[in-house]
Amino acid sequence: KCLYVYPAVEMARRLEKFRQMGIADRRARTLARVLAASSELLEWDSQGRIRVKDELLQKAEIVEQAEMVGAFDHFEIWNPAAWRTASSVEDATIEDALRYVDF
């Protein structure tokens, strides 16, 4: 459980993929509805901050503190305890993932 934050350019690229899918693609329509219902367009304030709506913070169980984690084309906002659990991956699992992605 975390929040994904994409720059506008990257989000536009991803939305273009949805536009290319046909209206008959039921799975794509479902995903589009779910993403749109749980997304928010954010702007940085003059001090470089963003304000995430409470509903999204509750979904990610973020209360008082948050961890921001870079993930190449976006960053993620995590509850610190959830991030510790998610990031405690064994080296063997990372090696398997690297072979899968051919990094």
mmCIF file with all atom_site columns, C-alpha atoms in Angstrom:
data_model
loop_
_atom_site.group_PDB
_atom_site.id
_atom_site.type_symbol
_atom_site.label_atom_id
_atom_site.label_alt_id
_atom_site.label_comp_id
_atom_site.label_asym_id
_atom_site.label_entity_id
_atom_site.label_seq_id
_atom_site.pdbx_PDB_ins_code
_atom_site.Cartn_x
_atom_site.Cartn_y
_atom_site.Cartn_z
_atom_site.occupancy
_atom_site.B_iso_or_equiv
_atom_site.pdbx_formal_charge
_atom_site.auth_seq_id
_atom_site.auth_comp_id
_atom_site.auth_asym_id
_atom_site.auth_atom_id
_atom_site.pdbx_PDB_model_num
ATOM 1   C CA . LYS A 1 1   ? 0.000   0.000   0.000   1.00 0.00 ? 1   LYS A CA 1
ATOM 2   C CA . CYS A 1 2   ? 1.555   3.231   -1.151  1.00 0.00 ? 2   CYS A CA 1
ATOM 3   C CA . LEU A 1 3   ? 0.831   6.260   -3.295  1.00 0.00 ? 3   LEU A CA 1
ATOM 4   C CA . TYR A 1 4   ? 2.420   6.562   -6.743  1.00 0.00 ? 4   TYR A CA 1
ATOM 5   C CA . VAL A 1 5   ? 3.388   10.068  -7.844  1.00 0.00 ? 5   VAL A CA 1
ATOM 6   C CA . TYR A 1 6   ? 4.091   10.558  -11.558 1.00 0.00 ? 6   TYR A CA 1
ATOM 7   C CA . PRO A 1 7   ? 5.300   13.710  -13.300 1.00 0.00 ? 7   PRO A CA 1
ATOM 8   C CA . ALA A 1 8   ? 2.722   15.163  -15.702 1.00 0.00 ? 8   ALA A CA 1
ATOM 9   C CA . VAL A 1 9   ? 4.738   14.109  -18.774 1.00 0.00 ? 9   VAL A CA 1
ATOM 10  C CA . GLU A 1 10  ? 4.940   10.485  -17.646 1.00 0.00 ? 10  GLU A CA 1
ATOM 11  C CA . MET A 1 11  ? 1.266   10.378  -16.689 1.00 0.00 ? 11  MET A CA 1
ATOM 12  C CA . ALA A 1 12  ? 0.302   11.804  -20.089 1.00 0.00 ? 12  ALA A CA 1
ATOM 13  C CA . ARG A 1 13  ? 2.318   9.031   -21.767 1.00 0.00 ? 13  ARG A CA 1
ATOM 14  C CA . ARG A 1 14  ? 0.529   6.397   -19.723 1.00 0.00 ? 14  ARG A CA 1
ATOM 15  C CA . LEU A 1 15  ? -2.893  7.921   -20.370 1.00 0.00 ? 15  LEU A CA 1
ATOM 16  C CA . GLU A 1 16  ? -2.192  7.819   -24.093 1.00 0.00 ? 16  GLU A CA 1
ATOM 17  C CA . LYS A 1 17  ? -1.963  4.026   -23.809 1.00 0.00 ? 17  LYS A CA 1
ATOM 18  C CA . PHE A 1 18  ? -5.521  4.012   -22.430 1.00 0.00 ? 18  PHE A CA 1
ATOM 19  C CA . ARG A 1 19  ? -6.724  6.127   -25.335 1.00 0.00 ? 19  ARG A CA 1
ATOM 20  C CA . GLN A 1 20  ? -5.293  3.608   -27.775 1.00 0.00 ? 20  GLN A CA 1
ATOM 21  C CA . MET A 1 21  ? -7.259  0.738   -26.236 1.00 0.00 ? 21  MET A CA 1
ATOM 22  C CA . GLY A 1 22  ? -10.672 0.120   -27.689 1.00 0.00 ? 22  GLY A CA 1
ATOM 23  C CA . ILE A 1 23  ? -13.836 0.945   -25.810 1.00 0.00 ? 23  ILE A CA 1
ATOM 24  C CA . ALA A 1 24  ? -14.661 -2.761  -25.945 1.00 0.00 ? 24  ALA A CA 1
ATOM 25  C CA . ASP A 1 25  ? -11.669 -3.607  -23.738 1.00 0.00 ? 25  ASP A CA 1
ATOM 26  C CA . ARG A 1 26  ? -13.496 -4.229  -20.463 1.00 0.00 ? 26  ARG A CA 1
ATOM 27  C CA . ARG A 1 27  ? -10.344 -4.659  -18.361 1.00 0.00 ? 27  ARG A CA 1
ATOM 28  C CA . ALA A 1 28  ? -8.886  -1.368  -19.611 1.00 0.00 ? 28  ALA A CA 1
ATOM 29  C CA . ARG A 1 29  ? -12.158 0.460   -18.869 1.00 0.00 ? 29  ARG A CA 1
ATOM 30  C CA . THR A 1 30  ? -12.238 -1.000  -15.356 1.00 0.00 ? 30  THR A CA 1
ATOM 31  C CA . LEU A 1 31  ? -8.639  -0.005  -14.709 1.00 0.00 ? 31  LEU A CA 1
ATOM 32  C CA . ALA A 1 32  ? -9.284  3.500   -16.073 1.00 0.00 ? 32  ALA A CA 1
ATOM 33  C CA . ARG A 1 33  ? -12.241 3.950   -13.702 1.00 0.00 ? 33  ARG A CA 1
ATOM 34  C CA . VAL A 1 34  ? -10.301 2.709   -10.689 1.00 0.00 ? 34  VAL A CA 1
ATOM 35  C CA . LEU A 1 35  ? -7.275  4.872   -11.461 1.00 0.00 ? 35  LEU A CA 1
ATOM 36  C CA . ALA A 1 36  ? -9.334  7.971   -12.178 1.00 0.00 ? 36  ALA A CA 1
ATOM 37  C CA . ALA A 1 37  ? -11.359 7.547   -8.986  1.00 0.00 ? 37  ALA A CA 1
ATOM 38  C CA . SER A 1 38  ? -8.238  7.229   -6.859  1.00 0.00 ? 38  SER A CA 1
ATOM 39  C CA . SER A 1 39  ? -6.047  9.828   -8.570  1.00 0.00 ? 39  SER A CA 1
ATOM 40  C CA . GLU A 1 40  ? -5.412  13.463  -7.958  1.00 0.00 ? 40  GLU A CA 1
ATOM 41  C CA . LEU A 1 41  ? -3.642  16.125  -10.000 1.00 0.00 ? 41  LEU A CA 1
ATOM 42  C CA . LEU A 1 42  ? -1.240  17.849  -7.633  1.00 0.00 ? 42  LEU A CA 1
ATOM 43  C CA . GLU A 1 43  ? 0.734   21.028  -7.945  1.00 0.00 ? 43  GLU A CA 1
ATOM 44  C CA . TRP A 1 44  ? 3.803   22.041  -5.985  1.00 0.00 ? 44  TRP A CA 1
ATOM 45  C CA . ASP A 1 45  ? 3.330   25.091  -3.806  1.00 0.00 ? 45  ASP A CA 1
ATOM 46  C CA . SER A 1 46  ? 5.858   27.940  -3.672  1.00 0.00 ? 46  SER A CA 1
ATOM 47  C CA . GLN A 1 47  ? 7.886   26.015  -1.074  1.00 0.00 ? 47  GLN A CA 1
ATOM 48  C CA . GLY A 1 48  ? 7.989   22.791  -3.116  1.00 0.00 ? 48  GLY A CA 1
ATOM 49  C CA . ARG A 1 49  ? 5.311   20.931  -1.153  1.00 0.00 ? 49  ARG A CA 1
ATOM 50  C CA . ILE A 1 50  ? 2.265   18.988  -2.258  1.00 0.00 ? 50  ILE A CA 1
ATOM 51  C CA . ARG A 1 51  ? -0.970  18.372  -0.390  1.00 0.00 ? 51  ARG A CA 1
ATOM 52  C CA . VAL A 1 52  ? -2.415  14.903  -0.867  1.00 0.00 ? 52  VAL A CA 1
ATOM 53  C CA . LYS A 1 53  ? -6.096  14.542  -0.100  1.00 0.00 ? 53  LYS A CA 1
ATOM 54  C CA . ASP A 1 54  ? -6.991  12.746  3.107   1.00 0.00 ? 54  ASP A CA 1
ATOM 55  C CA . GLU A 1 55  ? -8.825  9.917   1.313   1.00 0.00 ? 55  GLU A CA 1
ATOM 56  C CA . LEU A 1 56  ? -5.629  8.852   -0.476  1.00 0.00 ? 56  LEU A CA 1
ATOM 57  C CA . LEU A 1 57  ? -3.534  9.160   2.679   1.00 0.00 ? 57  LEU A CA 1
ATOM 58  C CA . GLN A 1 58  ? -6.028  6.913   4.495   1.00 0.00 ? 58  GLN A CA 1
ATOM 59  C CA . LYS A 1 59  ? -5.851  4.276   1.733   1.00 0.00 ? 59  LYS A CA 1
ATOM 60  C CA . ALA A 1 60  ? -2.070  4.143   2.117   1.00 0.00 ? 60  ALA A CA 1
ATOM 61  C CA . GLU A 1 61  ? -2.359  4.287   5.926   1.00 0.00 ? 61  GLU A CA 1
ATOM 62  C CA . ILE A 1 62  ? -0.163  7.382   6.074   1.00 0.00 ? 62  ILE A CA 1
ATOM 63  C CA . VAL A 1 63  ? -0.833  9.299   9.271   1.00 0.00 ? 63  VAL A CA 1
ATOM 64  C CA . GLU A 1 64  ? 1.972   11.365  10.786  1.00 0.00 ? 64  GLU A CA 1
ATOM 65  C CA . GLN A 1 65  ? 5.091   10.466  8.820   1.00 0.00 ? 65  GLN A CA 1
ATOM 66  C CA . ALA A 1 66  ? 5.814   9.269   5.308   1.00 0.00 ? 66  ALA A CA 1
ATOM 67  C CA . GLU A 1 67  ? 8.690   7.740   3.370   1.00 0.00 ? 67  GLU A CA 1
ATOM 68  C CA . MET A 1 68  ? 9.333   9.014   -0.158  1.00 0.00 ? 68  MET A CA 1
ATOM 69  C CA . VAL A 1 69  ? 10.960  6.357   -2.327  1.00 0.00 ? 69  VAL A CA 1
ATOM 70  C CA . GLY A 1 70  ? 12.303  6.990   -5.822  1.00 0.00 ? 70  GLY A CA 1
ATOM 71  C CA . ALA A 1 71  ? 11.330  4.462   -8.486  1.00 0.00 ? 71  ALA A CA 1
ATOM 72  C CA . PHE A 1 72  ? 12.938  5.683   -11.765 1.00 0.00 ? 72  PHE A CA 1
ATOM 73  C CA . ASP A 1 73  ? 9.950   7.285   -13.567 1.00 0.00 ? 73  ASP A CA 1
ATOM 74  C CA . HIS A 1 74  ? 7.969   8.165   -10.423 1.00 0.00 ? 74  HIS A CA 1
ATOM 75  C CA . PHE A 1 75  ? 8.227   8.229   -6.679  1.00 0.00 ? 75  PHE A CA 1
ATOM 76  C CA . GLU A 1 76  ? 6.170   6.476   -4.049  1.00 0.00 ? 76  GLU A CA 1
ATOM 77  C CA . ILE A 1 77  ? 4.872   7.707   -0.705  1.00 0.00 ? 77  ILE A CA 1
ATOM 78  C CA . TRP A 1 78  ? 4.747   5.004   1.964   1.00 0.00 ? 78  TRP A CA 1
ATOM 79  C CA . ASN A 1 79  ? 3.753   4.542   5.565   1.00 0.00 ? 79  ASN A CA 1
ATOM 80  C CA . PRO A 1 80  ? 7.233   4.087   7.151   1.00 0.00 ? 80  PRO A CA 1
ATOM 81  C CA . ALA A 1 81  ? 6.364   0.714   8.749   1.00 0.00 ? 81  ALA A CA 1
ATOM 82  C CA . ALA A 1 82  ? 4.882   -0.590  5.486   1.00 0.00 ? 82  ALA A CA 1
ATOM 83  C CA . TRP A 1 83  ? 7.999   0.544   3.603   1.00 0.00 ? 83  TRP A CA 1
ATOM 84  C CA . ARG A 1 84  ? 10.281  -1.309  6.035   1.00 0.00 ? 84  ARG A CA 1
ATOM 85  C CA . THR A 1 85  ? 8.288   -4.487  5.417   1.00 0.00 ? 85  THR A CA 1
ATOM 86  C CA . ALA A 1 86  ? 8.139   -4.032  1.642   1.00 0.00 ? 86  ALA A CA 1
ATOM 87  C CA . SER A 1 87  ? 11.813  -3.156  1.319   1.00 0.00 ? 87  SER A CA 1
ATOM 88  C CA . SER A 1 88  ? 13.121  -6.093  3.343   1.00 0.00 ? 88  SER A CA 1
ATOM 89  C CA . VAL A 1 89  ? 13.629  -8.273  0.284   1.00 0.00 ? 89  VAL A CA 1
ATOM 90  C CA . GLU A 1 90  ? 16.153  -11.088 0.221   1.00 0.00 ? 90  GLU A CA 1
ATOM 91  C CA . ASP A 1 91  ? 19.115  -10.804 -2.154  1.00 0.00 ? 91  ASP A CA 1
ATOM 92  C CA . ALA A 1 92  ? 17.974  -13.959 -3.993  1.00 0.00 ? 92  ALA A CA 1
ATOM 93  C CA . THR A 1 93  ? 14.625  -12.325 -4.764  1.00 0.00 ? 93  THR A CA 1
ATOM 94  C CA . ILE A 1 94  ? 16.380  -9.230  -6.123  1.00 0.00 ? 94  ILE A CA 1
ATOM 95  C CA . GLU A 1 95  ? 18.648  -11.415 -8.281  1.00 0.00 ? 95  GLU A CA 1
ATOM 96  C CA . ASP A 1 96  ? 15.605  -13.253 -9.683  1.00 0.00 ? 96  ASP A CA 1
ATOM 97  C CA . ALA A 1 97  ? 13.921  -9.946  -10.471 1.00 0.00 ? 97  ALA A CA 1
ATOM 98  C CA . LEU A 1 98  ? 17.037  -8.641  -12.220 1.00 0.00 ? 98  LEU A CA 1
ATOM 99  C CA . ARG A 1 99  ? 17.135  -11.742 -14.426 1.00 0.00 ? 99  ARG A CA 1
ATOM 100 C CA . TYR A 1 100 ? 13.407  -11.354 -15.177 1.00 0.00 ? 100 TYR A CA 1
ATOM 101 C CA . VAL A 1 101 ? 13.762  -7.696  -16.196 1.00 0.00 ? 101 VAL A CA 1
ATOM 102 C CA . ASP A 1 102 ? 17.168  -8.278  -17.870 1.00 0.00 ? 102 ASP A CA 1
ATOM 103 C CA . PHE A 1 103 ? 18.489  -5.125  -16.208 1.00 0.00 ? 103 PHE A CA 1
#
